[in-house]
Structures are given as structure tokens and as C-alpha cells.
Amino acid sequence: MSKKKLDVWSTISLIVLLLYVLFLIYPMLNLVVQSLTNKETQTLSFEYYEKFFKFPYYSNTLINSFKVTISVTFLTLLIGTPMAYFFNMYEIKGKSWLQILIIISSMSAPFIGAYSWILLLGRNGVITNFFKSTIGLQIPDIYGFTGILMVLTLQLFPLIFLYINGAMKNVDNSLLEASENLGFTGLRRFKLIVFPLILPTILAGSLLVFMRAFADFGTPMLIGEGYRTFPVLIFSEFIGEVSGDKGFAAAISIIAIGITTIFFLIQSYISNRKKFSMSAMHPIEPKKISGVKNVLLHVFIYTVIGIAMLPQGYVIYTSFLNTKGMLFIEGYSFTSYVQAFDRLGNSIQNTFIIGGLALIIIVLVAVLIAYISVRRRNYLTKFIDTLSMIPYIIPGSVMGISLLVAFLNPPFRLAGGITIMVVALVIRRLPYTIRSSSAILQQISISIEEAAISLGASNLKTFFKITVPMMSAGVIAGAILSWTTIITELATGIILYTGRTKTLTIAIYTEVIRGNYGIAAALSTILTILTAGSLILFMKFSKNKDLSV
Amino acid sequence: MSVNINIKNAVKRYGDNTILSGLTVNIKEGELFTLLGPSGCGKTTLLRMIAGFNSIEGGEFFFNDLVINQMSPSKRNIGMVFQNYAIFPHLTVRENVKFGLKNRKLTKDEMDQRTDEMLRTMQIEQFANRLPEKLSGGQQQRVALARAIVIKPDVLLMDEPLSNLDAKLRVEMRSVIRDIQRSVGITTVYVTHDQEEAMSISDRIAVMKDGHIQHIGTPKNIYQRPANTFVATFIGRSNMLKGLLNTTGSKPTLRIHNTEFEMNTIKKDIKLNNSIIVSIRPEEFFITNDESQMKGTVIDYIFLGLNTHYTVKLESDELIEIVIESSIDSIIQPGTLIHLGVKLEKINVFSEDGSQNYVIGVENDNVQEKA
């Protein structure tokens, strides 16, 4: 082996490692230290942890979060699994449009759903008032646990759907035919054949839903009212005017990471034992069914998707209503848009600058890390690979706090600037992009690179002339998906933003909090258009049209 | 310009697992040299060490007088054909072939000229502007070969290049490879586990087993005078029978069960009165009326057109396979007692442990490996 070759990739590995040390390990260690330090005496102390577990006011949020998260995971499976199964087994009218709607609803920020449901079903909601005035029926309150559950379920079942839909595409039709041949059809076949085959995917999807639901901060903040979940506690302890205790917030953050880590480990333990690879030579052919069954099937699917799309639709509708103060009034106009651009136009610009910068860095670093961890396996690259996965289990608000605390003071004073926003987005989104890039790379036979090298191309030339072009289609598709998550990111941004670096999502959130529903609706609509537009781009670049999140 | 590849005491380890422990071989300039052996014998490992994709843990690899151990694979001037072709899927056929030329100091005209010439030689010029995914397996194979040869490499390495093709194409591509190799006159190392393929295209073959070379020789010599029992059974089919080597008078005699044969082919310095293993290929038997010859009962037969294969049980209960040219009269039915003669000049006699051939005429270029 030549020495020069080691240099190029080792240098890149070392630079990447250094960045991770600076932007991930240092802030995390710093957080641990803060959580264990008494502010007055500057000595080691467990008082913050004791405080958390001693007062039910704090520790109850953990129980609340578990209730929400486990219920949401269960409900999304209950809705998402049959949806995906029916989509693959039966012919459904307007299937491709429905699929796009499901994807769009999965890509919007959950808190927008929450605030729209308040407008619809809240104390003064449109539907609530309609039932009250026409038939005098008082619809049950949607604030608190119920509301959070409803909003997050509707928001997250598409993830389960997309995961299982992907897995179903890899189930070979002959497996189903074989089981039918042996006398198993319908539910029994689902239980004995299909379910075990897609179980690893169900587990992976559940974990993702669990992590999202656990870390979601906007929804419980808006619709939870007295029902406080863990991220709400973290946020209010950190930002809150009452206490604003950084050490305590740090301790809660560490507890949160501990919990997500445990769930992550359990999930990977189970799915490693159940893992097997599938690829379908003959994918399942959707069958046409008729009669009552067909009607019920369509009713089920259209109802679920209809309800999931309702908040989005209503937000778009209200964006064209006239407003007076905090109220929507009669008549339609573009006033909300004009006001939105007047007051918050720069948030759109910020979204593009911050998001764009983050995206470029994500793609570049993800491809490099994927390459070194797949093709140059050694202890260093393995370590980097593991490091890059850590943010997967860190809730967004915790990530925000750790970065803010670490870079508040010199020598690394980044707080308040664009850099810290970009860094946060990059670190949070990298695990997904690395995973998808590695998957693409693993499908490229190494002998193709060897062929280039044996024909006299240098390592770097091989990488840029052969490897990168072969990866590009998949990487671009992955990048567009990353883009949609970047522009809807809230949990980290809300902690790190300042007036100068406010993005679209943060602007919507702050406008909702202030009660400027018209402006919020206008901005939300712009966000939806951006997301849908990105999706169309994705469909163009992605060959198989299948989405993996 | 072709080179002579001289490998001295090559060592390859993966962790604690030693694949090659001091392998020595000399590949002559311009020849087509085949590494043949069962999977896991180290043949591909050795090829990839020559290419530079596997590190070399010990020993020296020479291209002529130049040690290449530390040379980067991109500097070795090697043309390589991969098992899965490794054609760049995002480049057209022409761009694929041209790829390696871009790293040489050539003018654009020279590049185009050489590319066109090669496309023509390999009969793929009509696909020049297509993407490789549109090509059949055989056409892809031609592209891979063209791309490897167009750079005028010192050495051509081929790693099971035909294993992904169907049987008919494989035979066709064998002669394509053979013809190209001959006309270019390039030193070629060819890896395969298919002995028929090896026999049909090689100048010389190295039979490998467990990281050691067993026999290096021409296809004819390896088949007719295998160096040991492994080579005898791996190349072609052989009936291995127990026997004794004695002397009656001045001539060595071979005794198989109750039958004695006078042998003219035994080396002079062999100790006699020994247990031995005798290797007789199915076609080295013939059916005779001479009742002093070996006796056996036909158990089964397979009619294959040109030849008929019989399974015969000898008096010693050993089962053997014999091949007789099919005749127009009826096939010998199972249960028939027959007498078998042996073409003595063709058979091989091995030491009891199978490591040594006692017969004159073994040409093994394999030098004794260092302990």
C-alpha cells in the first residue's frame, strides 16, 4: 500500500473526527459536567438529578411523555400497518395521489397540525361551534393528552406507512402464493407470513416514531396546556423566565438521552435477532376486489388520509381569510401574505441561506463519511461512523441546549449567529444522509473502483470520476428529503435562533404563540408549497419513487 | 511491453489466518498462466496481490527486475478483467474503453485512434455509444477485456472472467481471450476453478490447494503425469486403487489385488516392495477377453453418445469408473462379468501418502517452497 493513499483518506477522517469532537462530544460532555456541578460551590453534586426525581412536578412529565409516546407508537402502527398492507395487496383508486398526500402530511411540522386542530376543534373551534350551534352537542375537549395523541398520531402514522410500504415491496409474491397454496389466506397469512417478514421494518419504524414523539416539543406546547411532557419541561427550565436553571435543564437533558438510548438499544437488539434480507424478484401484484369489501377499504383509506390532510387544508384556507387582530373575519384577501412578507420576509431568506448551507455541508460530509466507513474500514472510521449516529438518539431540544451552552462564551462564541444554526442542522440530519449514502455505496461493487485504479486513476480521481457520479442520483434524492426536514425543523432552532436568524418554521411558531393566526397561516402555506415542490423534485431524481425516511 | 513476473516466498495473512505461507512462482514473459484450484485455495488472493489490491505481508514480487511490493496499483500498468466485469455503468462503452487512456500522456487523436481500434478488434464498435446496461453478458465481457488491453499493460490479470456467462458463450469467449492474448503477446495471469477452461486456454497451469502450489506444468503434462494424487483427482477423473510395487527379476511389477503388471515407466531410484496408490483414468481401461487380467462386474452404465461410462465393481470390492467408446452393438448390461486391461504406459503410480509420483515424465516447474 502506498503511503500517499493513506494520507488523503486519513486526513479527511481526522478532520471529520475533529469536527465531531468540537460540535458533538465537547457540547455533550459540557452538558454532563453542567448537570453534575453545583452552581454556587462549583463542586460535584447530584442535586439536580435528586431534584428531578423528588418532585412529582418534574418527574411526572416523564410519565406523561411515556404515556404519550407509547400510545402514539401503538396507534400509528394500528393505522399505518393496515394502510401499507392494503396499498400493496389491493387496487385502490387514486393510489399515487394518495401516496403523495401521505408523504406531504408526514413532512409538515407537527405543531402546525396542533394549531390547526385548535382552530378546528378547540374551545372556539369551527367544528366545535358548528356542533354547538346546530345540534347543541358539546364536543369533548381536545386539549391535553387527547389532543397531543391525536395530533402526533396523525402526524406520524405516515412514517410507519412509508416504512412498511417499502418493506412490502420487497416481499416476493411467490411467498404469498406458496402460503396460499398451503392453505393460508387473509388474516392468517398476514399473521404467519407477512407480519414476520416485515417485523424488522415495523420495529425500525416504531423506533423512529418513538423518537419523534418523545422529542416533539411544539405539539404539547400548543395543545398540551396543563399536560406537560418532557421536552416542554426541558424548554421551560432552560428558557423559562421563572427558573432558567441551566444546570437543571442539563440534568433533564441527560436523563432524556439516557431514555432514548435505552430504547434504541432494545430496538437494535431485537431487530438484529430478527434480521434477514429480502429482495423480491416478483413483487406483490395488487389485486382488484369488489363489493362491500372494496367500499369499506376505500372508506377506511380515504377517511384516514382525509383527516390527516384536514389541518393542512384548513391552514391554507385561513391564510386567505381577512383578519382583525387575532380573529379571522368575513371575506378573502392576500392581506396575511402581505403582512407576512412585510414583517417576516427575511425568515424565508434565512430558511434558504441556513438550510441551503446546511444541506451542502450535509451532502459533502455524508458522502465522505459514508465512503470512509464503507470502503476504508478501520478503527478510526468505525469510531466516526458510531459518532455520527449519536445525534439520532438526542432529542432536538437537548441538542440545541448543548450547543448553546457550549458556544455561549469565548473561545468558541458562536451563539446567536448563523454558524450555530447550520451546525445544529448538519449534526442532526447527518445520520440519515450517511445511512442512505452508505446504502447506495454498498450496492456499488468495489471492483468498479479497483478497475479505475488499475487503469491508472488516482484514489481521489477514482472517487470523483467514478464513485461520486455513480452515487449521485441516490445522493441527490436523499438531499432533497433532507431539505424537507431541514425547513420544517423546530426543536433545535427554537433554542438557538435570534431575531437575525429566525427561519420560516420558527416564525410560524412565534406567530402562533402571539396569536397572529393569519400570518402564521400564510407562512405555513408557503412552507407547504416549498415542501411539496421539493417532493416533486425528489420524484424526478429518485428512480424507484419509493421514499425511505 | 510484456514482463516476466517473479514471485518469491509470498506471504498473505488476514489477522491470524495465513492464506499463503511462502509461495514461489515464476510466470514467463508473454505466456498465459492459469491459477487453478478449488475455492479457498488462495488463487484469487495471489492475483489480487499481483494487482496491488491485497497487501503483501511477506516475500517479493518482481516485474522483470523491479520490485512492485510497495507500488500503488495505479502505477503497476496492469490490465485487469474482473469477475463481474466492473464496467462503469454511468459511462458509455467508448468512454469505458477510453477511461484508462486518459491517465497516459496521449494526445486526443492517439486516444481516439487507439479506442476505435480496440472497439473494432473486440467487435463492439456498434455499441460504442451505448450505456453498458443495454449490453448482453458476452458484450460486457468484451468491453471489460477491451478496457483492460487498450492501455497496453505489462500484465493482464483475469479473475474468473467467464464464470458469469452461460456455457455456450463461455466456450466462445475462451477462444476470444486466447486469440487476443496471443496476438498482443501479453503476460497473462488467469484465475479459474474450471479445469476444462484452464486446459483449453493455458500455456501453463499452476494447480493450487490450501495456499500451496501442487504442480506447475503444461495442460498435457498436468493431465498425463500429475505430480501427486490431489492433482490426479482434481484434473479430470481418476480411479485411485491400492496396490503394491514389487520386483520380479529386473523389472518393477505393479500388483493390484490379484493381478500383476510389469512396469516400464517407474523411476530408477524408487524403493520397491512398497504399498502404493495407482491412479488409472477411466479411459485407460479397456475391456479384454484375456482372463488373466483384472475381473469386475458391471454395476451401472451411462450412455453419453460418443462414449459409454460404466461403473464396475472389482474383486476387491473397489468401485471404478471406465469409459469405452460407444459401439453399435448392445451396451454391456449390469451384472455382466468382464475382464479389464490397463494401458500401462498411461497410468500413474504414487507413494502411499499420495505426495509423489513414481512414474517417469513428471515435469513440475514448482520449485520447492521454503519451510
Coordinates of C-alpha atoms in Angstrom, one line a residue, chain A residues 1-2 5 445-459 461-462 465-467 469-470, chain B residues 48 52-53 55 70 72-74 78 80 82 84 86-91 99-100 102-104 147 151:
Chain A
M1 CA 0.0 0.0 0.0
S2 CA 1.4 3.4 -0.9
K5 CA -3.2 6.9 -0.3
S445 CA -19.2 -3.2 -6.5
I446 CA -15.8 -2.4 -5.2
S447 CA -14.2 -3.9 -8.3
I448 CA -15.5 -1.0 -10.3
E449 CA -13.3 1.3 -8.3
E450 CA -10.4 -1.2 -8.5
A451 CA -10.9 -1.2 -12.2
A452 CA -10.4 2.5 -12.3
I453 CA -7.3 2.3 -10.1
S454 CA -5.8 -0.5 -12.1
L455 CA -6.3 1.7 -15.2
G456 CA -4.1 4.3 -13.6
A457 CA -6.5 6.7 -11.9
S458 CA -5.5 8.0 -8.5
N459 CA -7.7 7.4 -5.4
K461 CA -9.7 10.8 -9.2
T462 CA -11.5 7.4 -8.8
K465 CA -14.9 10.4 -11.5
I466 CA -16.3 7.0 -10.7
T467 CA -17.7 6.7 -7.2
P469 CA -21.2 10.0 -10.3
M470 CA -22.5 6.5 -9.6
Chain B
R48 CA -5.0 -9.5 -6.1
G52 CA -2.0 -4.5 -5.7
F53 CA -5.4 -4.7 -4.1
S55 CA -1.4 -6.1 0.8
Q70 CA 5.0 -1.1 -2.5
S72 CA 0.4 1.7 -5.9
P73 CA -2.0 -0.4 -8.1
S74 CA -2.5 2.6 -10.3
I78 CA -1.8 -3.7 -15.2
M80 CA -7.5 -6.3 -15.1
F82 CA -13.0 -8.7 -13.1
N84 CA -18.4 -9.1 -12.5
A86 CA -16.8 -3.9 -13.2
I87 CA -17.9 -1.8 -16.1
F88 CA -18.6 1.8 -15.2
P89 CA -22.4 1.9 -15.5
H90 CA -22.6 5.7 -16.0
L91 CA -20.1 5.8 -18.9
F99 CA -11.0 5.7 -19.4
G100 CA -7.6 4.2 -18.8
K102 CA -6.9 9.4 -20.1
N103 CA -4.3 8.7 -17.4
R104 CA -1.5 8.2 -20.0
R147 CA -10.7 -1.6 -21.5
I151 CA -3.8 0.7 -22.2

